[in-house]
mmCIF file of C-alpha atoms and ligand atoms in Angstrom:
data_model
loop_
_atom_site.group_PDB
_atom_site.id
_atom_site.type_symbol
_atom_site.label_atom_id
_atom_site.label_comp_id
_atom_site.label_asym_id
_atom_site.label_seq_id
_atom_site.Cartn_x
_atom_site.Cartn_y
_atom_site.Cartn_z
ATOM 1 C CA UNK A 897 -11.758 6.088 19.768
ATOM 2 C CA UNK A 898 -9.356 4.624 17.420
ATOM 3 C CA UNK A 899 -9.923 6.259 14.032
ATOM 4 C CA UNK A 900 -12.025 9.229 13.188
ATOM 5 C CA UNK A 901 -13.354 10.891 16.245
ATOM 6 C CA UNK A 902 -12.319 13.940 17.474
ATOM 7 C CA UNK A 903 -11.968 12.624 21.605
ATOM 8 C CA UNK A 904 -8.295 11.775 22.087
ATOM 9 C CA UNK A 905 -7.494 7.747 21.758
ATOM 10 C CA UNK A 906 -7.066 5.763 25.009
ATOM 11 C CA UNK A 907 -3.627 4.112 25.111
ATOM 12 C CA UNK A 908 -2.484 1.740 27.771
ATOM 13 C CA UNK A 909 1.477 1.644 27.999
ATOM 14 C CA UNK A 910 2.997 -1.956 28.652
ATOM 15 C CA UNK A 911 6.649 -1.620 30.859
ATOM 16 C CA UNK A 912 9.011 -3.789 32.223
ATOM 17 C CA UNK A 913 11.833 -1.525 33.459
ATOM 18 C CA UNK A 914 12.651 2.471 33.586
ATOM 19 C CA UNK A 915 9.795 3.355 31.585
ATOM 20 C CA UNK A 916 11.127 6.522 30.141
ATOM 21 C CA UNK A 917 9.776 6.173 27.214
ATOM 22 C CA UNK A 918 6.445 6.345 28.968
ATOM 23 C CA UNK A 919 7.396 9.421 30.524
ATOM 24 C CA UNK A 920 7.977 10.966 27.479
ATOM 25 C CA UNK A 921 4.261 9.658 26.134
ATOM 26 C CA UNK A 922 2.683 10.867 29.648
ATOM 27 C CA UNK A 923 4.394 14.291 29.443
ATOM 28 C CA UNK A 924 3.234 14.623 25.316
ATOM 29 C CA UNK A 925 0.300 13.312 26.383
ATOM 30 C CA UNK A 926 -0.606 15.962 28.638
ATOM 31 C CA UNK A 927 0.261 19.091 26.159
ATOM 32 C CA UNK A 928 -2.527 21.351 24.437
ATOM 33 C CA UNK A 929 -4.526 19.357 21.924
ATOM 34 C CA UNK A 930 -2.977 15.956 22.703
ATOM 35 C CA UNK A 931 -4.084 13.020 20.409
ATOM 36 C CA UNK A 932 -4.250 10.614 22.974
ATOM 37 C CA UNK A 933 -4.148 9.829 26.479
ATOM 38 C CA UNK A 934 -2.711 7.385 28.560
ATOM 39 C CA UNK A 935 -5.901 4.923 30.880
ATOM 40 C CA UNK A 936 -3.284 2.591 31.796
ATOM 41 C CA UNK A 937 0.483 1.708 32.807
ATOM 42 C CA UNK A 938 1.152 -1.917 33.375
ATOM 43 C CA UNK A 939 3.846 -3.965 34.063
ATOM 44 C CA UNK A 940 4.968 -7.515 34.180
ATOM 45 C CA UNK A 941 7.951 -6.319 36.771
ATOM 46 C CA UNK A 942 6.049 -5.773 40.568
ATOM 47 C CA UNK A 943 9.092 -3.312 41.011
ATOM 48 C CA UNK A 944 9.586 -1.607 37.765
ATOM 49 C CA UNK A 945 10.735 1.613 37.707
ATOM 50 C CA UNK A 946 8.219 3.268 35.543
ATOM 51 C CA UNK A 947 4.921 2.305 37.413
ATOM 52 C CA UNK A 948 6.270 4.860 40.355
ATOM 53 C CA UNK A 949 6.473 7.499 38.402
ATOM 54 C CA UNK A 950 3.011 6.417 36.678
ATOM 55 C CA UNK A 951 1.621 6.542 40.501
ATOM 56 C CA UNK A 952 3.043 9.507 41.356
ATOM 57 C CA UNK A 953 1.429 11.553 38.294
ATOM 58 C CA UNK A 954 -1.757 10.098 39.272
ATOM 59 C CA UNK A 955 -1.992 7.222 36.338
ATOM 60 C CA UNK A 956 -3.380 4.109 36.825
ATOM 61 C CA UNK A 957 -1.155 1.121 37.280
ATOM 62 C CA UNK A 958 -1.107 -2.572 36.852
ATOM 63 C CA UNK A 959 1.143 -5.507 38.036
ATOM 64 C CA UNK A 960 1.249 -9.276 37.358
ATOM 65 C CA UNK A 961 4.450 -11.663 36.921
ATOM 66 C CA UNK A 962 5.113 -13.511 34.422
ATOM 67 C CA UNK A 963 6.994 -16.035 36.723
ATOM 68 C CA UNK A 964 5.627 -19.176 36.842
ATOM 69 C CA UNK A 965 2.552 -18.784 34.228
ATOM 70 C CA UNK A 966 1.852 -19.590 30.798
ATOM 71 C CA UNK A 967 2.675 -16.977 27.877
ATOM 72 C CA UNK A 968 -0.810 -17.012 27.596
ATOM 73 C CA UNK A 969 -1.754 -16.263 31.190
ATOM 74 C CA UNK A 970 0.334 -13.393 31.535
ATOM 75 C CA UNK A 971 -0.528 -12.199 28.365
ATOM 76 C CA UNK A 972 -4.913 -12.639 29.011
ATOM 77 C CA UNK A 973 -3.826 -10.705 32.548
ATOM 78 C CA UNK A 974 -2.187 -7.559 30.474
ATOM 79 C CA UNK A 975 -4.993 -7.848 28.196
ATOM 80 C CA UNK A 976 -8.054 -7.874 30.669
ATOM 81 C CA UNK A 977 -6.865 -5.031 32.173
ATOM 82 C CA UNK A 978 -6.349 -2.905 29.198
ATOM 83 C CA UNK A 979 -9.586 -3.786 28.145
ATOM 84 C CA UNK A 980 -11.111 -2.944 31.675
ATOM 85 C CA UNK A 981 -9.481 0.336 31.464
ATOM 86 C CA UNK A 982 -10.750 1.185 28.002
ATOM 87 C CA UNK A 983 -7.966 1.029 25.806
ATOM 88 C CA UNK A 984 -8.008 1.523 22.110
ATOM 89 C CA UNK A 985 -4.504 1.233 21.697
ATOM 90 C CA UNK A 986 -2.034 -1.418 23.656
ATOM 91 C CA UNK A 987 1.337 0.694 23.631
ATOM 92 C CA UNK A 988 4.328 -1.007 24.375
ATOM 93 C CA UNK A 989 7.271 0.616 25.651
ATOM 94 C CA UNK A 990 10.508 -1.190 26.915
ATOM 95 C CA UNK A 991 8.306 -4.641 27.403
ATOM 96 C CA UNK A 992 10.485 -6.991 27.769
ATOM 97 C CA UNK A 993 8.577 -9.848 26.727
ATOM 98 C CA UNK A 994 7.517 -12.001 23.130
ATOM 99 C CA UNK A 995 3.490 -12.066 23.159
ATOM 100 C CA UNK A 996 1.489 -14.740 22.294
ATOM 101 C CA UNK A 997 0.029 -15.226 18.849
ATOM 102 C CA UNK A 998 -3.638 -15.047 19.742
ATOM 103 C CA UNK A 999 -3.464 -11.477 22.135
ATOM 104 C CA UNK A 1000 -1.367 -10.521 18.550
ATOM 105 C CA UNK A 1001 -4.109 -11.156 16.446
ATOM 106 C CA UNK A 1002 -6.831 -9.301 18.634
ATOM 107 C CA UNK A 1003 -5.054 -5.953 19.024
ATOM 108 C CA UNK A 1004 -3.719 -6.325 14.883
ATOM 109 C CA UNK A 1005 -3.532 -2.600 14.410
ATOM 110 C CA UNK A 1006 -3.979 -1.630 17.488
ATOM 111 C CA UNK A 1007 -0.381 -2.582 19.229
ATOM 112 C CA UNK A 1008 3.000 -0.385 18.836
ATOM 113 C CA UNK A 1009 6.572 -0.766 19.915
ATOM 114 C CA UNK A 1010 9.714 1.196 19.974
ATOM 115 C CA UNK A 1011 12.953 -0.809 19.238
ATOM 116 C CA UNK A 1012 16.447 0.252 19.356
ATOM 117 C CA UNK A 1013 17.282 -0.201 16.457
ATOM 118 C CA UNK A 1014 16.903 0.913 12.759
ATOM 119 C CA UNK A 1015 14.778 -2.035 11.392
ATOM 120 C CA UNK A 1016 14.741 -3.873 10.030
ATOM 121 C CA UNK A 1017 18.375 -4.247 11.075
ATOM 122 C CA UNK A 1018 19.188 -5.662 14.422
ATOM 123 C CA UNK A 1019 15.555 -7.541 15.431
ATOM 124 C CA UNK A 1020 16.082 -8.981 18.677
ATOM 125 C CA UNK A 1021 18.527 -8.051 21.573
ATOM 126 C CA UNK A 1022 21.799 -6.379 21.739
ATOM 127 C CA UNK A 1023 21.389 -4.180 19.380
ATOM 128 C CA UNK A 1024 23.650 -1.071 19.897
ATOM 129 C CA UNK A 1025 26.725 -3.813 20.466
ATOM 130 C CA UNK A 1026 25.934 -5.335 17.047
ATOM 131 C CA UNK A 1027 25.929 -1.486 15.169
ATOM 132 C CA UNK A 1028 28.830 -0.892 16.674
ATOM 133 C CA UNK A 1029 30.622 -4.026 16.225
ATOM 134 C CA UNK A 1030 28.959 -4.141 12.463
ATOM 135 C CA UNK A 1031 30.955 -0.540 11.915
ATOM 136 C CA UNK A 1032 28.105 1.254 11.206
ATOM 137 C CA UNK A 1033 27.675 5.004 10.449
ATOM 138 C CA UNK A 1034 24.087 5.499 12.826
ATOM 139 C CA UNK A 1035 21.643 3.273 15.161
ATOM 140 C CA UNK A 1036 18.825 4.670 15.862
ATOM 141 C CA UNK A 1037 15.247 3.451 16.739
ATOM 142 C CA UNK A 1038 12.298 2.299 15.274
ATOM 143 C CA UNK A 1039 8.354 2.359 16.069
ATOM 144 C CA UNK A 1040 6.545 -0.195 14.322
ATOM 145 C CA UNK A 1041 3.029 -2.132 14.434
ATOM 146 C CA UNK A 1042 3.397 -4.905 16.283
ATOM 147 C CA UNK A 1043 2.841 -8.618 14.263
ATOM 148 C CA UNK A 1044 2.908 -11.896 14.968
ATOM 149 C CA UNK A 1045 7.161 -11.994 14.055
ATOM 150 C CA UNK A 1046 9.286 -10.223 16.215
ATOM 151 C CA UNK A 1047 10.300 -6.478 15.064
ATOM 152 C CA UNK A 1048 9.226 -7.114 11.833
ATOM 153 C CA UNK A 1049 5.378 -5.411 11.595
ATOM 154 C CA UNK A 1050 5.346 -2.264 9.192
ATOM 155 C CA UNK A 1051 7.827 0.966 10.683
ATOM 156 C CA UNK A 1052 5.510 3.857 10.649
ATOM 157 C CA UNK A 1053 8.849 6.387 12.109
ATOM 158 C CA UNK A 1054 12.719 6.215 12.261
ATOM 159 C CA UNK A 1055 15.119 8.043 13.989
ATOM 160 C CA UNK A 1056 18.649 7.898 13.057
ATOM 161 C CA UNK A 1057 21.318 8.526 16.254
ATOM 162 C CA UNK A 1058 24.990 9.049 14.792
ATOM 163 C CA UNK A 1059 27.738 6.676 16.060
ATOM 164 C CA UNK A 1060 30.686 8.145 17.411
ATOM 165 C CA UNK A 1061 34.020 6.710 17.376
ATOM 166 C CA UNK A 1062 34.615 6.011 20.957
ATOM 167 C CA UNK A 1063 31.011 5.046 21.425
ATOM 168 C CA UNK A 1064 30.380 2.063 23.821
ATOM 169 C CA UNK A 1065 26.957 0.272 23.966
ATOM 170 C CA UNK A 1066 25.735 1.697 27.066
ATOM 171 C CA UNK A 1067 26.614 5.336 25.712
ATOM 172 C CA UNK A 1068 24.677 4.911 22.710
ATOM 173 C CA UNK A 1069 21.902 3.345 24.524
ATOM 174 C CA UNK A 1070 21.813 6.892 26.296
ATOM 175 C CA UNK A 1071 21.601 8.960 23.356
ATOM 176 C CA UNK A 1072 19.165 6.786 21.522
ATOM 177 C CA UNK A 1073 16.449 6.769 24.478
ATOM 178 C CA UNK A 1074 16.986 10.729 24.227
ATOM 179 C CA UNK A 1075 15.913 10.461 20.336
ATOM 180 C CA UNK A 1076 13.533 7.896 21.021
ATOM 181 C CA UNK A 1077 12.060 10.269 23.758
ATOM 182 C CA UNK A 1078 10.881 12.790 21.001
ATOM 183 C CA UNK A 1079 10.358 9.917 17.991
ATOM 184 C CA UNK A 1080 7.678 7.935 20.356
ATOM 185 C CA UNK A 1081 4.916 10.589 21.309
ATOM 186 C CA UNK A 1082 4.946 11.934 17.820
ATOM 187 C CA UNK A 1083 4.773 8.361 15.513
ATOM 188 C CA UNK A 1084 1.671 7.544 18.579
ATOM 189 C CA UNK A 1085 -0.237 10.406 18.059
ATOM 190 C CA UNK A 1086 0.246 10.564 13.867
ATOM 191 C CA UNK A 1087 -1.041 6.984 14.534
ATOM 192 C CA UNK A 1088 -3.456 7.533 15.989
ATOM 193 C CA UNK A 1089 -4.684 10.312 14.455
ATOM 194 C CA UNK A 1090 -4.951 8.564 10.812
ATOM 195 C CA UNK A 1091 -8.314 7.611 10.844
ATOM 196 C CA UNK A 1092 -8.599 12.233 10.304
ATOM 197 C CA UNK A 1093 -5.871 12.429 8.062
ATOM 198 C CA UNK A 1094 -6.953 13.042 4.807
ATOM 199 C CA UNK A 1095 -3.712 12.294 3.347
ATOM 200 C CA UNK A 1096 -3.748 8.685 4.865
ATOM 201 C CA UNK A 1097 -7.096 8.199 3.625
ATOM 202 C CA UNK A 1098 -6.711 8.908 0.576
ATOM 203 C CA UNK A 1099 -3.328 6.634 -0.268
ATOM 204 C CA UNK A 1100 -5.394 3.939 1.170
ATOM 205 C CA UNK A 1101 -8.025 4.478 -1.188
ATOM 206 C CA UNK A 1102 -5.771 4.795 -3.961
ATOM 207 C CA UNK A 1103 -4.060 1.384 -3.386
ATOM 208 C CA UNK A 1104 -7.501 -0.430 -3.390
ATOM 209 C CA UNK A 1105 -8.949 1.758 -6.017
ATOM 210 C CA UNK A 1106 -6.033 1.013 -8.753
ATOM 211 C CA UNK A 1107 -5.995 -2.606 -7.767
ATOM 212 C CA UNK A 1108 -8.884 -2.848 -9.943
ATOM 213 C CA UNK A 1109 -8.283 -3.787 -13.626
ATOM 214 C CA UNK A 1110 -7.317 -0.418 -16.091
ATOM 215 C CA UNK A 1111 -7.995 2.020 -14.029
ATOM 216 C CA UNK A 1112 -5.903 5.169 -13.366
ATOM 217 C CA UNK A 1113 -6.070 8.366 -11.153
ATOM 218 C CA UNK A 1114 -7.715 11.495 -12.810
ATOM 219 C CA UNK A 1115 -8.554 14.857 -11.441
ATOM 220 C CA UNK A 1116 -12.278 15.841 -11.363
ATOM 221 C CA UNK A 1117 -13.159 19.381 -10.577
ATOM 222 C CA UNK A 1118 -10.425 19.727 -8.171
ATOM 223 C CA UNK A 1119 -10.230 16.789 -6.405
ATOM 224 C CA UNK A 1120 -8.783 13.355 -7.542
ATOM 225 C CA UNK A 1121 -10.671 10.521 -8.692
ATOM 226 C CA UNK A 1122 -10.548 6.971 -10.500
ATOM 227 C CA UNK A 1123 -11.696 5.885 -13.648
ATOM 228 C CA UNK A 1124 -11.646 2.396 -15.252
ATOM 229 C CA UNK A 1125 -11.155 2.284 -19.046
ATOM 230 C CA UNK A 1126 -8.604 4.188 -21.452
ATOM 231 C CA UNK A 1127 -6.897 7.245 -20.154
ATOM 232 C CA UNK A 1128 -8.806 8.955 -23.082
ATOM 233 C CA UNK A 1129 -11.892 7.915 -22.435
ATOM 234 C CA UNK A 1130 -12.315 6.276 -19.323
ATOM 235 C CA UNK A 1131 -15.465 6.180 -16.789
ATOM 236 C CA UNK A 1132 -15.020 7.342 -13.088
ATOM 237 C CA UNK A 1133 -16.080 5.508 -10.453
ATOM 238 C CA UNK A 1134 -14.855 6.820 -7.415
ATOM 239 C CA UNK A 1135 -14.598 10.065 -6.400
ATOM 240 C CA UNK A 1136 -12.410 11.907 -2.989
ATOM 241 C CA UNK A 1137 -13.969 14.452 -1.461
ATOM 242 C CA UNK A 1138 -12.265 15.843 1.294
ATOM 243 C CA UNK A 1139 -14.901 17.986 3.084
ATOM 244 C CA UNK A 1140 -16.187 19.753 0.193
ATOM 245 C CA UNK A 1141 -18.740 22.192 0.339
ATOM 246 C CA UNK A 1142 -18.343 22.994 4.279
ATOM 247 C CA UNK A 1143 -18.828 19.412 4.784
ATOM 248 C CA UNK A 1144 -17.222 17.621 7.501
ATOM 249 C CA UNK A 1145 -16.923 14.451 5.747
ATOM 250 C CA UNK A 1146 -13.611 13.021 4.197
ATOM 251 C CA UNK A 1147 -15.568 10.190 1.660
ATOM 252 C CA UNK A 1148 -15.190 8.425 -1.404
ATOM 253 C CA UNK A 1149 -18.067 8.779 -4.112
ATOM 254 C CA UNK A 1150 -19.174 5.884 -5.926
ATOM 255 C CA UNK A 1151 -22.307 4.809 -7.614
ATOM 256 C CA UNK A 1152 -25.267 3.451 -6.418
ATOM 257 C CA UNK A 1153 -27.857 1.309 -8.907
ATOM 258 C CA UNK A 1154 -30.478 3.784 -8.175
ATOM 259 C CA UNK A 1155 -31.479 7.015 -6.520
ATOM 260 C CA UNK A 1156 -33.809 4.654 -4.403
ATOM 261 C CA UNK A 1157 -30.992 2.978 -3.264
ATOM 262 C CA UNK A 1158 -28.938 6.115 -2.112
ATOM 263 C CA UNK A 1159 -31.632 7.732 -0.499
ATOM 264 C CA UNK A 1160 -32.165 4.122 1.933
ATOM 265 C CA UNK A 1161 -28.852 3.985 2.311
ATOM 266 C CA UNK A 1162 -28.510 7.330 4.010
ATOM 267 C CA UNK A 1163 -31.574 7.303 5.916
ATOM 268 C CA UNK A 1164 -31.011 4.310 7.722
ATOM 269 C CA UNK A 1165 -27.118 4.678 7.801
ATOM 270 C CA UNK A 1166 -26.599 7.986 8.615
ATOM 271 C CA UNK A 1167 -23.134 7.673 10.018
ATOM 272 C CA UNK A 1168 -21.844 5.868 7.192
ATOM 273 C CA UNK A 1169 -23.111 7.359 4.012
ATOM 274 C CA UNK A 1170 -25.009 10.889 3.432
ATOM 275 C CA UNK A 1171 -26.120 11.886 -0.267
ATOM 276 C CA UNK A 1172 -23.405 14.055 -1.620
ATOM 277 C CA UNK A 1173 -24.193 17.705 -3.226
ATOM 278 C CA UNK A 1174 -23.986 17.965 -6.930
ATOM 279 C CA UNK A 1175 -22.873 14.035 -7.837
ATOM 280 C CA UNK A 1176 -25.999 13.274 -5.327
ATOM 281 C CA UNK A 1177 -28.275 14.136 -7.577
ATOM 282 C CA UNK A 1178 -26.964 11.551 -10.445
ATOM 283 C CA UNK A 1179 -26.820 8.803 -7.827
ATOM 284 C CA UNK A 1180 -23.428 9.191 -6.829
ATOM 285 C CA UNK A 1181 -23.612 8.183 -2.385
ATOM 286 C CA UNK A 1182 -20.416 9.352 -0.434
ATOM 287 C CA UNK A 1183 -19.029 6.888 1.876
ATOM 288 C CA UNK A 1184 -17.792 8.249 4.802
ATOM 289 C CA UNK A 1185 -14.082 7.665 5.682
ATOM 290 C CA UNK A 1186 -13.268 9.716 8.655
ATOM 291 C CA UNK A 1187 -15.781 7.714 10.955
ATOM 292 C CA UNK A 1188 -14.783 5.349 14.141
ATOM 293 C CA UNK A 1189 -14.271 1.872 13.463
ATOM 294 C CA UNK A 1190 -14.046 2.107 9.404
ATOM 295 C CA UNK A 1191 -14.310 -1.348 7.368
ATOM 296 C CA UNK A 1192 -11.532 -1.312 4.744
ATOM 297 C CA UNK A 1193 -13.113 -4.178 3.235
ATOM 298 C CA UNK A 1194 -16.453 -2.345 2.995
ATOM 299 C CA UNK A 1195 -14.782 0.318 1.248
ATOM 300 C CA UNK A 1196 -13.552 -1.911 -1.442
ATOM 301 C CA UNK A 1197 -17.195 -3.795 -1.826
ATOM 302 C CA UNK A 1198 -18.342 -0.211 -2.551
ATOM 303 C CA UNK A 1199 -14.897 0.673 -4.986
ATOM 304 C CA UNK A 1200 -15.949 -2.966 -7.046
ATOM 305 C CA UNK A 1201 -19.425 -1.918 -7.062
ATOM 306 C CA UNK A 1202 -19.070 0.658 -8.724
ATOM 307 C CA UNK A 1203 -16.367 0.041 -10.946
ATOM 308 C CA UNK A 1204 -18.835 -2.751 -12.619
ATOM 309 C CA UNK A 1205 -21.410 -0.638 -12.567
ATOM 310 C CA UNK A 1206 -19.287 1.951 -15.256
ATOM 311 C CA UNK A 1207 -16.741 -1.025 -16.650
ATOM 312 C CA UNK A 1208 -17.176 -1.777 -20.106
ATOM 313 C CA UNK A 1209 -18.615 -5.098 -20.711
ATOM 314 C CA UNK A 1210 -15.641 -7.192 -21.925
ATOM 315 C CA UNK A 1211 -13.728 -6.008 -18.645
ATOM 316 C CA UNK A 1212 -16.742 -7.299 -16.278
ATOM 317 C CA UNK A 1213 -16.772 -10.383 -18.221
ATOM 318 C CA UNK A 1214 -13.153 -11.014 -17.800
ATOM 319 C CA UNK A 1215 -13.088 -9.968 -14.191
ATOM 320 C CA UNK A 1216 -16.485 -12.543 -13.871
ATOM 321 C CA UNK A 1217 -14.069 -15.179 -15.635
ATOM 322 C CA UNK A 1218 -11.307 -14.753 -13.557
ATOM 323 C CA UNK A 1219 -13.616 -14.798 -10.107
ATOM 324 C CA UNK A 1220 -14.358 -18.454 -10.894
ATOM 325 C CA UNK A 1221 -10.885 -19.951 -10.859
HETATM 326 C C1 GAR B 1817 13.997 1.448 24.956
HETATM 327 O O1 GAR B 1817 15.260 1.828 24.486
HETATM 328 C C2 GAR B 1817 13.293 0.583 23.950
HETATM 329 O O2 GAR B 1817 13.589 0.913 22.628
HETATM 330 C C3 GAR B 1817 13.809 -0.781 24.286
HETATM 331 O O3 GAR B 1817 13.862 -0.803 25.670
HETATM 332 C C4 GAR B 1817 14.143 0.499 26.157
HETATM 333 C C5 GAR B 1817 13.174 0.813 27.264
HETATM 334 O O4 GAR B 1817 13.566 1.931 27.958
HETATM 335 N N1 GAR B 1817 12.942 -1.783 23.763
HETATM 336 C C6 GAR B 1817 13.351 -2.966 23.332
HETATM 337 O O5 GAR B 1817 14.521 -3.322 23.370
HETATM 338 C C7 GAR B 1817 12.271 -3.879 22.787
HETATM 339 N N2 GAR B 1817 12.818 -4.947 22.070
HETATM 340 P P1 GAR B 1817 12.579 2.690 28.925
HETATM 341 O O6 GAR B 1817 12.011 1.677 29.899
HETATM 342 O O7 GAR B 1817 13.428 3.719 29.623
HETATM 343 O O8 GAR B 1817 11.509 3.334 28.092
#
């Protein structure tokens, strides 16, 4: 599953020539404690390299040209049979090919690609002639999320591959792979592994929590929290707890109207909230973070919620003023 649980995520790997690069995810892949495994290789190339070596390790494979079809065709073809092979993740790996906006939009997220290249220099093609022709020190690669513009979705790793002075393209090409071979199965599995990573949590939870109006970051018994107001005497109304108390939970605190409330909530939503110990008791509910398919958005209803509920009145007045323009 993609974020939270504890199985390993299900990645399909998309290919068009040599595939090393899914080599090096199969092999990671297949270590002690891997974060993911691959369902699925598939190709747009009948003969590509990659899917024998995908056969002969016993992976599933998947072939259908491009030639003569729409963008769209070939790109519902790839999809259908990621999704028929339960992928949470589309993985794309020497692909040679620009997707179509609307296969984009439904894997937002979910979609990552390696480029040869230290982006956001050098989108695009040809990029180890253009370092070297441009003089520079290091090329390198990049994984990033895939988005609807080419090579330009957020870089979650880098990995920087020196230039030497007699360097041609194709020998830099061959010591890039070899750096890209160790930067792909790691920035895949830290990836994928967010949704448990209670330092990713919590800097997402930050950034939506100190959007609100004058608030700031304060530490609470040990473990951070928000508070709206002055820095003197300011309310909280979030708290992180990051499995507190032999809890497995990593969950943000905030307040509910009343205990009647809480206790609803976490009967009938028992996967999402549970009734915290201590702040429980003074209708604090935690929100559970590290859970599969977490809302964002739902996260920052709750963070507004409970910022009203402990602004002072001429900030919930303002913020009322502002939500009508
Ligand atoms: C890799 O170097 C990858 O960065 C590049 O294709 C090569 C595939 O090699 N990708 C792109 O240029 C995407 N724009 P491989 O088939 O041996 O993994």
């Amino acid at each position: 599953m993609p974020d939270g649980s504890q199985s390993k995520a299900r990645i399909a790997v998309f290919i068009s020539g040599t595939g090393t690069n899914m080599a090096a995810l199969l092999y990671a892949s297949r270590l002690k404690d891997a974060a993911f495994e691959i369902v699925l290789v598939a190709s747009n190339v009948e003969g590509a390299e990659g899917l024998t070596l995908a056969r002969t390790e016993g992976l599933a494979t998947f072939t259908h040209s491009h030639k003569g079809i729409t963008r769209e065709e070939q790109d519902a073809a790839m999809e259908a049979a990621a999704v028929e092979a339960g992928a949470d993740y589309i993985v794309l790996a020497g692909y040679m090919r620009i997707l179509s906006q609307g296969f984009v939009e439904r894997w937002e997220g979910r979609m990552l690609n390696i480029h040869p290249s230290l982006l956001p220099k050098y989108k695009g093609l040809n990029t180890f002639a253009r370092a070297i022709e441009s003089g520079d020190s290091h090329a390198g690669s990049s994984v990033h999320i895939v988005t609807h513009e080419l090579d330009a979705g957020e870089v979650l790793a880098q990995v920087k591959v020196a230039i030497a002075a007699d360097d041609t393209a194709e020998s830099l090409a061959a010591r890039v792979k070899i750096a890209e071979h160790q930067l792909y199965p790691r920035a895949v599995a830290d990836y994928v592994s967010r949704g448990n990573d209670p330092d990713h949590l919590y800097a997402r939870l930050r950034e939506l929590a100190l959007a609100l109006p004058e608030t700031h970051e304060k530490t609470s018994h040990g473990s951070p929290g928000f508070r709206v107001g002055t820095v003197k005497s300011g309310k909280f109304f979030a708290h992180f707890s990051q499995m507190h108390h032999g809890s497995q939970h990593i969950a943000v605190l905030v307040k509910t109207s009343s205990m009647d409330e809480l206790l609803a909530l976490v009967e009938t939503q028992p996967e999402t909230y549970y009734k915290p110990d201590y702040y429980g008791a003074s209708g604090w509910v935690g929100v559970i973070l590290n859970r599969p398919g977490l809302d964002w958005d739902h996260v920052q209803d709750w963070l507004m919620r409970s910022w009203r509920e402990v602004a002072p009145a001429r900030l919930t007045k303002l913020h009322d003023a502002a939500d009508m323009f």
